[in-house]
mmCIF file of C-alpha atoms in Angstrom:
data_model
loop_
_atom_site.group_PDB
_atom_site.id
_atom_site.type_symbol
_atom_site.label_atom_id
_atom_site.label_comp_id
_atom_site.label_asym_id
_atom_site.label_seq_id
_atom_site.Cartn_x
_atom_site.Cartn_y
_atom_site.Cartn_z
ATOM 1 C CA GLY A 1 62.621 379.856 114.322
ATOM 2 C CA ALA A 2 58.989 378.891 114.005
ATOM 3 C CA GLY A 3 59.327 377.642 110.446
ATOM 4 C CA VAL A 4 61.832 377.085 107.665
ATOM 5 C CA SER A 5 63.024 380.414 106.310
ATOM 6 C CA GLN A 6 64.490 380.893 102.833
ATOM 7 C CA THR A 7 66.128 383.972 101.352
ATOM 8 C CA PRO A 8 65.918 385.568 98.923
ATOM 9 C CA SER A 9 62.338 384.831 97.938
ATOM 10 C CA ASN A 10 63.101 385.952 94.394
ATOM 11 C CA LYS A 11 66.406 386.258 92.565
ATOM 12 C CA VAL A 12 66.892 387.457 89.007
ATOM 13 C CA THR A 13 70.381 387.113 87.600
ATOM 14 C CA GLU A 14 72.177 387.041 84.289
ATOM 15 C CA LYS A 15 73.581 383.980 82.650
ATOM 16 C CA GLY A 16 77.085 383.214 83.916
ATOM 17 C CA LYS A 17 76.680 384.888 87.311
ATOM 18 C CA TYR A 18 77.152 383.295 90.737
ATOM 19 C CA VAL A 19 74.147 382.844 93.053
ATOM 20 C CA GLU A 20 73.733 381.928 96.709
ATOM 21 C CA LEU A 21 70.443 380.784 98.234
ATOM 22 C CA ARG A 22 70.057 380.555 101.995
ATOM 23 C CA CYS A 23 67.970 378.241 104.178
ATOM 24 C CA ASP A 24 67.400 378.579 107.913
ATOM 25 C CA PRO A 25 65.728 375.364 109.169
ATOM 26 C CA ILE A 26 63.483 374.836 112.150
ATOM 27 C CA SER A 27 65.518 375.083 115.336
ATOM 28 C CA GLY A 28 66.733 371.694 116.521
ATOM 29 C CA HIS A 29 66.168 369.872 113.225
ATOM 30 C CA THR A 30 69.376 368.073 112.338
ATOM 31 C CA ALA A 31 68.403 366.928 108.839
ATOM 32 C CA LEU A 32 68.020 369.418 105.999
ATOM 33 C CA TYR A 33 67.044 368.923 102.351
ATOM 34 C CA TRP A 34 67.298 370.958 99.169
ATOM 35 C CA TYR A 35 64.860 370.315 96.325
ATOM 36 C CA ARG A 36 64.359 372.016 92.961
ATOM 37 C CA GLN A 37 60.939 372.474 91.385
ATOM 38 C CA SER A 38 60.294 373.400 87.776
ATOM 39 C CA LEU A 39 56.951 374.769 86.647
ATOM 40 C CA GLY A 40 54.213 372.146 86.669
ATOM 41 C CA GLN A 41 56.388 369.414 88.142
ATOM 42 C CA GLY A 42 56.973 367.894 91.543
ATOM 43 C CA PRO A 43 60.086 368.781 93.543
ATOM 44 C CA GLU A 44 63.303 366.963 92.600
ATOM 45 C CA PHE A 45 65.884 366.039 95.223
ATOM 46 C CA LEU A 46 69.211 367.841 95.174
ATOM 47 C CA ILE A 47 71.075 367.231 98.441
ATOM 48 C CA TYR A 48 70.499 366.069 102.003
ATOM 49 C CA PHE A 49 72.458 367.093 105.122
ATOM 50 C CA GLN A 50 72.619 365.247 108.405
ATOM 51 C CA GLY A 51 74.256 367.734 110.749
ATOM 52 C CA THR A 52 77.150 369.475 109.017
ATOM 53 C CA GLY A 53 77.863 366.796 106.444
ATOM 54 C CA ALA A 54 76.213 366.128 103.100
ATOM 55 C CA ALA A 55 74.836 362.622 103.575
ATOM 56 C CA ASP A 56 73.583 362.366 99.994
ATOM 57 C CA ASP A 57 74.407 364.799 97.177
ATOM 58 C CA SER A 58 73.394 362.481 94.353
ATOM 59 C CA GLY A 59 70.727 364.901 93.122
ATOM 60 C CA LEU A 60 73.055 367.791 92.331
ATOM 61 C CA PRO A 61 72.887 368.093 88.532
ATOM 62 C CA ASN A 62 76.549 368.982 87.922
ATOM 63 C CA ASP A 63 79.626 370.478 89.553
ATOM 64 C CA ARG A 64 78.300 374.025 89.217
ATOM 65 C CA PHE A 65 76.033 373.257 92.151
ATOM 66 C CA PHE A 66 77.386 373.072 95.697
ATOM 67 C CA ALA A 67 75.849 373.319 99.156
ATOM 68 C CA VAL A 68 77.261 373.809 102.635
ATOM 69 C CA ARG A 69 76.014 373.693 106.192
ATOM 70 C CA PRO A 70 79.096 374.605 108.242
ATOM 71 C CA GLU A 71 77.526 374.769 111.699
ATOM 72 C CA GLY A 72 74.755 372.239 111.265
ATOM 73 C CA SER A 73 71.996 374.827 111.077
ATOM 74 C CA VAL A 74 71.845 377.360 108.213
ATOM 75 C CA SER A 75 72.587 375.982 104.768
ATOM 76 C CA THR A 76 73.635 377.781 101.595
ATOM 77 C CA LEU A 77 73.083 376.442 98.089
ATOM 78 C CA LYS A 78 75.645 377.877 95.679
ATOM 79 C CA ILE A 79 75.317 377.907 91.908
ATOM 80 C CA GLN A 80 78.264 378.935 89.747
ATOM 81 C CA ARG A 81 78.130 380.134 86.138
ATOM 82 C CA THR A 82 74.332 380.085 86.108
ATOM 83 C CA GLU A 83 72.516 378.913 82.992
ATOM 84 C CA ARG A 84 68.961 379.607 81.838
ATOM 85 C CA GLY A 85 68.080 375.987 82.607
ATOM 86 C CA ASP A 86 68.825 376.627 86.275
ATOM 87 C CA SER A 87 65.680 378.771 86.495
ATOM 88 C CA ALA A 88 63.361 377.097 88.993
ATOM 89 C CA VAL A 89 62.081 377.335 92.547
ATOM 90 C CA TYR A 90 64.618 376.028 95.050
ATOM 91 C CA LEU A 91 62.955 374.548 98.113
ATOM 92 C CA CYS A 92 64.501 373.786 101.468
ATOM 93 C CA ALA A 93 63.035 371.488 104.120
ATOM 94 C CA SER A 94 63.956 370.219 107.547
ATOM 95 C CA ILE A 95 62.681 367.068 109.177
ATOM 96 C CA GLY A 96 61.210 366.495 112.611
ATOM 97 C CA ASN A 97 61.432 363.503 114.941
ATOM 98 C CA THR A 98 58.415 361.781 113.375
ATOM 99 C CA GLY A 99 59.887 361.986 109.894
ATOM 100 C CA GLU A 100 57.559 364.806 108.851
ATOM 101 C CA LEU A 101 59.125 367.277 106.435
ATOM 102 C CA PHE A 102 58.550 371.012 106.801
ATOM 103 C CA PHE A 103 59.236 373.206 103.782
ATOM 104 C CA GLY A 104 60.122 376.840 103.382
ATOM 105 C CA GLU A 105 58.407 379.132 100.867
ATOM 106 C CA GLY A 106 61.198 378.625 98.355
ATOM 107 C CA SER A 107 63.575 380.862 96.433
ATOM 108 C CA ARG A 108 62.495 381.563 92.866
ATOM 109 C CA LEU A 109 65.566 381.845 90.635
ATOM 110 C CA THR A 110 65.307 383.383 87.178
ATOM 111 C CA VAL A 111 68.369 383.337 84.934
ATOM 112 C CA LEU A 112 68.098 385.729 82.005
ATOM 113 C CA LYS B 1 65.063 354.200 92.117
ATOM 114 C CA GLN B 2 61.671 355.166 93.571
ATOM 115 C CA GLU B 3 59.146 356.371 90.977
ATOM 116 C CA VAL B 4 55.943 358.082 92.061
ATOM 117 C CA THR B 5 52.872 358.554 89.880
ATOM 118 C CA GLN B 6 49.852 360.668 90.728
ATOM 119 C CA ILE B 7 46.521 360.291 88.976
ATOM 120 C CA PRO B 8 44.720 362.348 87.824
ATOM 121 C CA ALA B 9 47.206 365.069 86.868
ATOM 122 C CA ALA B 10 44.401 367.629 86.978
ATOM 123 C CA LEU B 11 40.863 367.664 88.299
ATOM 124 C CA SER B 12 38.070 370.231 88.109
ATOM 125 C CA VAL B 13 34.914 369.662 90.150
ATOM 126 C CA PRO B 14 31.948 371.636 91.486
ATOM 127 C CA GLU B 15 31.881 372.545 95.139
ATOM 128 C CA GLY B 16 30.587 369.867 97.502
ATOM 129 C CA GLU B 17 31.893 366.794 95.701
ATOM 130 C CA ASN B 18 33.852 364.070 97.456
ATOM 131 C CA LEU B 19 37.222 363.524 95.781
ATOM 132 C CA VAL B 20 39.794 360.764 95.498
ATOM 133 C CA LEU B 21 43.401 361.504 94.551
ATOM 134 C CA ASN B 22 45.646 358.561 93.782
ATOM 135 C CA CYS B 23 49.363 358.007 94.335
ATOM 136 C CA SER B 24 51.359 354.915 93.346
ATOM 137 C CA PHE B 25 55.027 354.166 94.019
ATOM 138 C CA THR B 26 57.399 351.465 92.828
ATOM 139 C CA ASP B 27 59.501 350.791 95.951
ATOM 140 C CA SER B 28 57.160 349.469 98.636
ATOM 141 C CA ALA B 29 59.882 349.370 101.328
ATOM 142 C CA ILE B 30 58.868 352.787 102.599
ATOM 143 C CA TYR B 31 59.355 354.311 106.043
ATOM 144 C CA ASN B 32 56.310 356.572 105.777
ATOM 145 C CA LEU B 33 54.353 358.614 103.245
ATOM 146 C CA GLN B 34 53.488 362.281 103.383
ATOM 147 C CA TRP B 35 50.817 364.269 101.533
ATOM 148 C CA PHE B 36 51.395 367.970 100.835
ATOM 149 C CA ARG B 37 49.400 370.864 99.492
ATOM 150 C CA GLN B 38 50.972 373.573 97.362
ATOM 151 C CA ASP B 39 49.283 376.864 96.483
ATOM 152 C CA PRO B 40 50.508 378.757 93.389
ATOM 153 C CA GLY B 41 53.854 380.442 94.024
ATOM 154 C CA LYS B 42 54.102 379.022 97.527
ATOM 155 C CA GLY B 43 56.004 376.320 99.347
ATOM 156 C CA LEU B 44 54.645 372.935 100.396
ATOM 157 C CA THR B 45 52.339 372.563 103.389
ATOM 158 C CA SER B 46 52.226 369.188 105.104
ATOM 159 C CA LEU B 47 48.717 367.724 105.268
ATOM 160 C CA LEU B 48 49.103 364.180 106.557
ATOM 161 C CA LEU B 49 51.920 361.811 107.481
ATOM 162 C CA ILE B 50 51.206 358.068 107.447
ATOM 163 C CA GLN B 51 53.726 355.798 109.120
ATOM 164 C CA SER B 52 54.424 352.508 107.339
ATOM 165 C CA SER B 53 52.726 350.592 110.161
ATOM 166 C CA GLN B 54 49.501 352.585 109.723
ATOM 167 C CA ARG B 55 46.789 352.128 107.141
ATOM 168 C CA GLU B 56 45.244 355.586 107.306
ATOM 169 C CA GLN B 57 45.333 359.038 108.835
ATOM 170 C CA THR B 58 42.577 361.620 109.136
ATOM 171 C CA SER B 59 42.604 365.375 109.547
ATOM 172 C CA GLY B 60 39.295 367.173 109.289
ATOM 173 C CA ARG B 61 37.833 366.561 105.833
ATOM 174 C CA LEU B 62 40.989 364.803 104.674
ATOM 175 C CA ASN B 63 41.657 361.092 104.930
ATOM 176 C CA ALA B 64 44.747 359.385 103.570
ATOM 177 C CA SER B 65 45.084 355.631 103.237
ATOM 178 C CA LEU B 66 48.189 353.565 102.625
ATOM 179 C CA ASP B 67 48.506 350.106 101.087
ATOM 180 C CA LYS B 68 52.217 349.561 101.349
ATOM 181 C CA SER B 69 52.296 346.102 99.775
ATOM 182 C CA SER B 70 50.617 347.293 96.584
ATOM 183 C CA GLY B 71 52.510 350.586 96.508
ATOM 184 C CA ARG B 72 49.453 352.836 96.710
ATOM 185 C CA SER B 73 48.112 355.720 98.731
ATOM 186 C CA THR B 74 44.839 357.591 98.359
ATOM 187 C CA LEU B 75 43.895 361.055 99.559
ATOM 188 C CA TYR B 76 40.175 361.452 100.104
ATOM 189 C CA ILE B 77 38.713 364.964 100.354
ATOM 190 C CA ALA B 78 35.155 365.171 101.651
ATOM 191 C CA ALA B 79 32.701 367.924 100.738
ATOM 192 C CA SER B 80 35.215 369.871 98.643
ATOM 193 C CA GLN B 81 35.356 373.676 98.892
ATOM 194 C CA PRO B 82 36.814 376.362 96.596
ATOM 195 C CA GLY B 83 39.533 376.894 99.198
ATOM 196 C CA ASP B 84 40.731 373.335 98.547
ATOM 197 C CA SER B 85 41.934 374.431 95.083
ATOM 198 C CA ALA B 86 45.671 373.740 94.996
ATOM 199 C CA THR B 87 48.190 371.134 93.854
ATOM 200 C CA TYR B 88 48.375 368.008 95.996
ATOM 201 C CA LEU B 89 51.655 366.098 96.154
ATOM 202 C CA CYS B 90 52.466 362.729 97.667
ATOM 203 C CA ALA B 91 55.943 361.740 98.799
ATOM 204 C CA PRO B 92 56.865 358.278 100.038
ATOM 205 C CA GLN B 93 59.967 358.126 102.206
ATOM 206 C CA VAL B 94 62.558 355.367 102.193
ATOM 207 C CA TRP B 95 65.650 354.829 104.294
ATOM 208 C CA ASN B 96 68.817 354.405 102.285
ATOM 209 C CA ASN B 97 72.480 354.397 103.334
ATOM 210 C CA ALA B 98 72.397 358.175 103.581
ATOM 211 C CA GLY B 99 69.203 358.486 105.561
ATOM 212 C CA ASN B 100 65.625 359.455 104.954
ATOM 213 C CA MET B 101 64.826 360.086 101.284
ATOM 214 C CA LEU B 102 61.585 361.531 99.906
ATOM 215 C CA THR B 103 60.558 361.210 96.279
ATOM 216 C CA PHE B 104 57.703 363.328 94.947
ATOM 217 C CA GLY B 105 55.037 362.636 92.392
ATOM 218 C CA GLY B 106 54.125 365.217 89.773
ATOM 219 C CA GLY B 107 51.067 366.272 91.736
ATOM 220 C CA THR B 108 47.337 366.570 91.125
ATOM 221 C CA ARG B 109 46.134 370.106 90.296
ATOM 222 C CA LEU B 110 42.702 370.500 91.837
ATOM 223 C CA MET B 111 40.191 373.200 90.968
ATOM 224 C CA VAL B 112 36.977 373.373 92.991
ATOM 225 C CA LYS B 113 34.397 375.668 91.401
ATOM 226 C CA PRO B 114 31.845 377.571 93.507
#
């Protein structure tokens, strides 16, 4: 596609529920990133994919968070047993040949 | 671990002023540095990418400089306009064993008043 696409744009869920957030990167970009942004702060790194594999998942806060990219294109961030502290904007980005990152519009997650 | 600081955290100026936004980072072994703009409730829009071998990049009224050895970058905005109001984020990139890693500063929230 022309840009990085993220769905849903907004997700409201109850504490304890399971959530999936989807990212469709720019066509041909092999590297994909997930970041999390809380209100008034800069984005914080979660996980980085090179192709199908997670090259660096050191930013995932705990084992309730998991991400996959089975075919090296679309990625899904999965959050189990959501907590109120998980409320944030989840940003996805893919990287071009020059090293420039292109971000999607984000998925705003609210856990009640 | 890379730490990125942006000063000032917030800035309010009248239209027409020339502005300087500062970014400092602790790990100077960077691959490149990228400046982004973020409007409220939106994603990040790339403004400028400076490769580590470059000292500056220009796009329209924006100019970004990079002093890699001192761990600093500056975003200069000429003749500011109300439409420039947004949060500006810098993100130096380093290569680690996993690949290309970006670390963000907390941003500078800019308000340009008509």
